[in-house]
Amino acid sequence: MSKKTLIVIGNGMVGHHFLEQLVATPAAADFDIKVFGEEKLLAYDRVHLSDYFGGSTHADLAMGTADWYAENHIDLRLGEQVTGIDRDKRTITTLMGDYSYDELVLATGSYPFVPPIKGNEHPHCLVYRTLEDLDSIRASADGVKTGVVVGGGLLGLEAANALKSLGLEAHVVEFAPRLMPVQLDSDGGALLKRKIEELGVQVHTEKATTEIVEGEDARLRMNFSDDTHLETDLIVFSAGIRPQDALARSSDLAMGERGGIVINDQCTTSDPHIHAIGECALWSEKIFGLVAPGYTMARTLASVLNGDTEAAFTGADMSTKLKLLGVDVGSIGDAHATTPGARNIRFNDEQAGHYRRMVISEDGKKLLGAILVGDNSHYDTLLQYALNGIELPENPETLILPESQGGAPTLGPDALPETASICSCHNVSKGDICGVIDAGCTDLAGVKAETKASTGCGGCAALLKNVVDRELEKRGVEVSKDLCEHFPYSRQDLFNIVKVNGIRTFRTLIREHGKGHGCDICKPAVASILATCWNEHILATDHVPLQDTNDTFMANMQKNGTYSIVPRIPGGEITPDKLIVLGEVAKEYNLYTKITGGQRVDLFGATLSELPEIWEKLIAAGFETGHAYGKSLRTVKSCVGSTWCRYGVQDSVGMAITLENRYKGLRAPHKVKMAVSGCTRECAEAQSKDFGVIATENGWNLYVCGNGGMRPRHGDLFATDLSDEELIRTIDRVVMFYVRTADRLQRTSVWMENLEGGLDYLKQVVLEDSLGIGEELEQHMADLVDTYQCEWKTAVEDPEKRKRFREFVNAPSKKDPVQEWTTERYQRRPLLEGEPA
Amino acid sequence: MRARTSWEVVCTVEDLVPESGVAVWTEDGPVAVFYLPHRLPALFAISHTDPFTGKNVLARGITGDLKGQPIVASPLYKQHFNLQTGQCLEDEEVTVKTYPVLLDGNNVRVEIPAVNKESAAA
Ligand SMILES: Cc1cc2nc3c(=O)[nH]c(=O)nc-3n(C[C@H](O)[C@H](O)[C@H](O)COP(=O)(O)OP(=O)(O)OC[C@H]3O[C@@H](n4cnc5c(N)ncnc54)[C@H](O)[C@@H]3O)c2cc1C
Ligand code: FES
């Protein structure tokens, strides 16, 4: 059977999500897929558009990669706008030509509405929808003073915040009598206005702009119908969105009265071969201006094309929870009490700046809607009451009263039915979460990876954590984070116990705070904690028996019982002389030699007794231990940087060496990797490391908590344009906070995902010092740097320590008889099981 | 007839590492001797050979106790072995050989079964 052609118009959030869903079904094999996008950039996370002003790049915001499209045989044509549809011939037209389709999907989103005001075509009149728009705003804001946003809705306030972050004096001009008229009532709007004005954004409500003319003190002047005016250097229109339905209109598809492409429950338009999803689609007279309903449509359509006759889009919840300019705002369900018989309960604390309103059904049993301003802590509970039709308590007002006034604690996860939607972005219910836990997920990070819950807008993070913790607890999975049977404490607890009580040995710790003799779980964990706290040599008599074999012998045990050796090569920079020494040593001991991914050299096949001899030679040549055996800093990878590279903007090698020498030897809950790239071409692949540093014209951008390996994760942008000192101080703090609070064998990525509050919380702790421990963390790091020693140097100089390296203590010259070797590609390697010698 | 055995001196007290093991070479091949000073008895001897891989590494494992039994964890794939009985905790069909061991003055002696000596010689 020859394949059918599926064309998708629009490569935005919903169009991309649709493709992700479709390629996961067998139906994907039936189609040749072509995608046309008007924007030049691959689909990106528009919800977090404003992060672009915070330093995020398109790559950070991108939803997929060009490789992903290629791997799935999707023909992606960016920057190619579709200009017409011929429904009879089943073709579409672009500037490049005509293409025929069997099935067509419109995912064209919406465009910002610019009110027909005289003068709105001025070059400094802008909109806020795409990355290109943001580039224009940034350019326009350069060197000027004032900016105005027309429109006081959700997007308008976000745009105002963006103008403020660009250093402009920001104003919001709203036609209606209050802010966010769709989501809020007059009391809520008034409180929001007050709060936003306190933050330095000026709000002008009930202002109708009549014309935009040349200004006197600024570029522009806006004249209002009440004969007042406002001067500004640029204007951002954010007066609502309109469905991008021009193609549907010109090809005579059924349209809504006020625009929007009419679709049925299967997301199909009036033409059975044309479908529409996302913000361009009109379902049951409604346009959905949020991403979650668009994703649901995308999932529905993918199922429909996969032959699922049951699949149907049945509407979506439009509740929203936001932080606008730092002010909490929440709006749930029927916020304006339009349901007949609906009643209101209001709580308004003008002093504290908290406003809450509940809309309840006539019989007082169900929550229909709610409005929150100033404090969203009640949002999750209220949303669950509304979405799941949970019966309200006898005195429903307790749900919004402060606890001091008899307010009820929040709704526990047990009260939620299985069908309760926990994450609306990815349509994850409580039942789905229970399902993956029953299938073997035992922590929050695992549930996130399996279900994608909380990886969309992130609004459900706290609720998700509660549900996961509770469900794990119910299944007897020890949410109690006891390290093992010997210690009823988590690693973090033990860290504090050790630090506060000044405990220096495992014996003391287990005698006073644990039971039994320890095991291979708690001993290395405690060894790591002791090392972080006191930094004594790992082969000190008390510490020897605590270490994993790799740490005990300061080398990595390989499958045949021999060891590999990795000397430190900071930043991957090495002199020819040192390189020659490595070669000579490898040759002398017949060591298999391989370059590692971390830009150093790994020498395999040394026996226990050879280790100190080999290290004596390496140390004499100026090498230090590379800690490849430890849960500690591995390498700081770097590209060659501005010294040689035509594109480099900073000395990445120099910075990598500085970082590697600073953090070498630091014992951590798990291994830590870093990298430094000399420009945004990112040749050092810094974003896949625990700490990734990328040079900018003005300094360094820091990414944290990235991960290669089994579950790759891009690092999150943490801070931008840091000076050398700021960079080091920031890394000091994050590293130490990780070392102190992470679980045993928890990489930074999982650690951060399991922190309640995630990245934002980490930023608060590190950048804003919200816990007041910033200096302490830095001091602790400084102490560790001061007490660094090369463990191998100390070991080879101490005859007692060297004794540990005898293969057989009673027969020093005896060679282990079970090591059998063969030669492959000119080097020695162990014989595999069953392989003839 | 009872097989004859010999108590071989394998090392001295100074060679032992508290809370850990050392490997010794005996008539019966490689043996791991563990010294757990906070236990009674404090000395244990088991085969140094990891039964799962055939490699001589057990003396380099971490010691401790699980549910009251003295154990060592194989440094290769982390299975636990009871130091007293040689029983593997993860797989009941697997055991490692154990040897009686005692302290004789400053010497550590391990009892080597004579049968093996003969069969090895044969
Ligand atoms: C600043 C901002 C903040 C937001 N915050 C939130 C939030 O907190 N929560 C939330 O749920 N939602 C939020 N949204 C809304 C969310 O971004 C949208 O709901 C979502 O992007 C809709 O996805 P879509 O694919 O339908 O449209 P889009 O993402 O707009 O994608 C449509 C794509 O189609 C392309 N296109 C259009 N016509 C053609 C053509 N003829 N040929 C080729 N290509 C074409 C467009 O160029 C565009 O790239 C926000 C939006 C903005 C702008
Ligand atoms: S609700 Fe948006 S990520 Fe879960």
Short mmCIF file of C-alpha atoms in Angstrom, two decimals, chain A residues 485-486 507 515-520 523-524 541 544-549 552-553 557-563 608 803-804 806-811 814-820 831 833, chain B residues 8-11 14-15 17-26 30-31 38-39 48-49 52-57 59-68 71 73 75-78 80:
data_model
loop_
_atom_site.label_atom_id
_atom_site.label_comp_id
_atom_site.label_asym_id
_atom_site.label_seq_id
_atom_site.Cartn_x
_atom_site.Cartn_y
_atom_site.Cartn_z
CA GLU A 485 18.67 -1.00 58.34
CA HIS A 486 21.48 0.53 60.38
CA ARG A 507 32.04 3.83 64.78
CA LYS A 515 22.57 0.08 65.25
CA GLY A 516 24.55 -2.97 64.17
CA HIS A 517 27.81 -2.79 62.25
CA GLY A 518 26.91 -1.13 58.97
CA CYS A 519 26.83 -2.37 55.40
CA ASP A 520 27.86 -1.54 51.87
CA LYS A 523 29.45 2.84 55.01
CA PRO A 524 30.38 4.57 51.74
CA THR A 541 42.69 3.82 59.44
CA VAL A 544 39.58 2.50 55.02
CA PRO A 545 36.93 -0.13 55.74
CA LEU A 546 34.13 2.27 54.82
CA GLN A 547 35.09 2.73 51.23
CA ASP A 548 33.91 0.92 48.19
CA THR A 549 36.74 -1.06 46.67
CA THR A 552 39.89 1.87 49.00
CA PHE A 553 42.36 1.25 46.21
CA MET A 557 37.92 -2.20 39.53
CA GLN A 558 37.22 -3.79 36.16
CA LYS A 559 35.40 -7.03 35.41
CA ASN A 560 38.46 -9.24 35.77
CA GLY A 561 39.43 -7.81 39.15
CA THR A 562 42.19 -5.56 37.81
CA TYR A 563 42.05 -1.79 37.99
CA LEU A 608 46.54 -4.24 42.87
CA LYS A 803 50.71 -2.32 52.58
CA ARG A 804 47.07 -2.37 51.53
CA ARG A 806 49.64 -6.35 48.44
CA GLU A 807 47.69 -8.82 46.36
CA PHE A 808 48.33 -11.63 48.87
CA VAL A 809 49.71 -10.41 52.16
CA ASN A 810 51.73 -13.59 52.69
CA ALA A 811 53.05 -13.93 49.13
CA LYS A 814 52.44 -14.18 43.78
CA LYS A 815 50.43 -13.16 40.73
CA ASP A 816 46.69 -13.67 40.70
CA PRO A 817 46.29 -16.84 38.60
CA VAL A 818 42.81 -16.15 37.23
CA GLN A 819 43.66 -13.15 35.09
CA GLU A 820 43.86 -14.32 31.50
CA LEU A 831 39.76 -12.91 27.97
CA GLU A 833 34.11 -15.80 29.59
CA GLU B 8 48.40 -23.06 58.06
CA VAL B 9 49.87 -19.76 59.26
CA VAL B 10 48.67 -17.27 56.67
CA CYS B 11 49.68 -13.92 58.12
CA GLU B 14 49.68 -6.65 61.81
CA ASP B 15 48.67 -7.68 58.32
CA VAL B 17 42.88 -4.47 58.52
CA PRO B 18 40.18 -3.81 61.13
CA GLU B 19 36.61 -3.99 59.75
CA SER B 20 37.97 -5.23 56.44
CA GLY B 21 39.62 -8.11 54.67
CA VAL B 22 43.01 -9.15 53.29
CA ALA B 23 43.81 -11.86 50.76
CA VAL B 24 46.24 -14.65 51.55
CA TRP B 25 47.59 -17.46 49.42
CA THR B 26 47.14 -20.96 50.93
CA PRO B 30 43.31 -17.71 47.58
CA VAL B 31 41.52 -17.09 50.89
CA HIS B 38 33.70 -5.42 67.35
CA ARG B 39 32.33 -8.93 66.94
CA HIS B 48 38.70 -15.06 48.04
CA THR B 49 37.06 -16.13 44.78
CA PHE B 52 29.61 -15.29 40.32
CA THR B 53 32.63 -14.23 38.26
CA GLY B 54 35.45 -16.54 39.27
CA LYS B 55 37.63 -13.51 40.03
CA ASN B 56 39.71 -13.22 43.19
CA VAL B 57 38.26 -10.13 44.81
CA ALA B 59 38.69 -9.66 50.44
CA ARG B 60 38.25 -6.22 48.89
CA GLY B 61 34.52 -6.03 49.64
CA ILE B 62 32.79 -3.95 52.27
CA THR B 63 31.95 -5.78 55.50
CA GLY B 64 29.08 -5.26 57.88
CA ASP B 65 25.94 -6.99 59.04
CA LEU B 66 22.50 -7.58 57.57
CA LYS B 67 19.72 -8.84 59.82
CA GLY B 68 22.35 -9.73 62.37
CA ILE B 71 28.53 -10.17 55.74
CA ALA B 73 29.60 -7.49 49.74
CA PRO B 75 33.08 -5.56 45.05
CA LEU B 76 32.15 -6.65 41.54
CA TYR B 77 28.39 -7.10 41.47
CA LYS B 78 27.57 -6.43 45.14
CA HIS B 80 26.34 -10.33 49.96
#
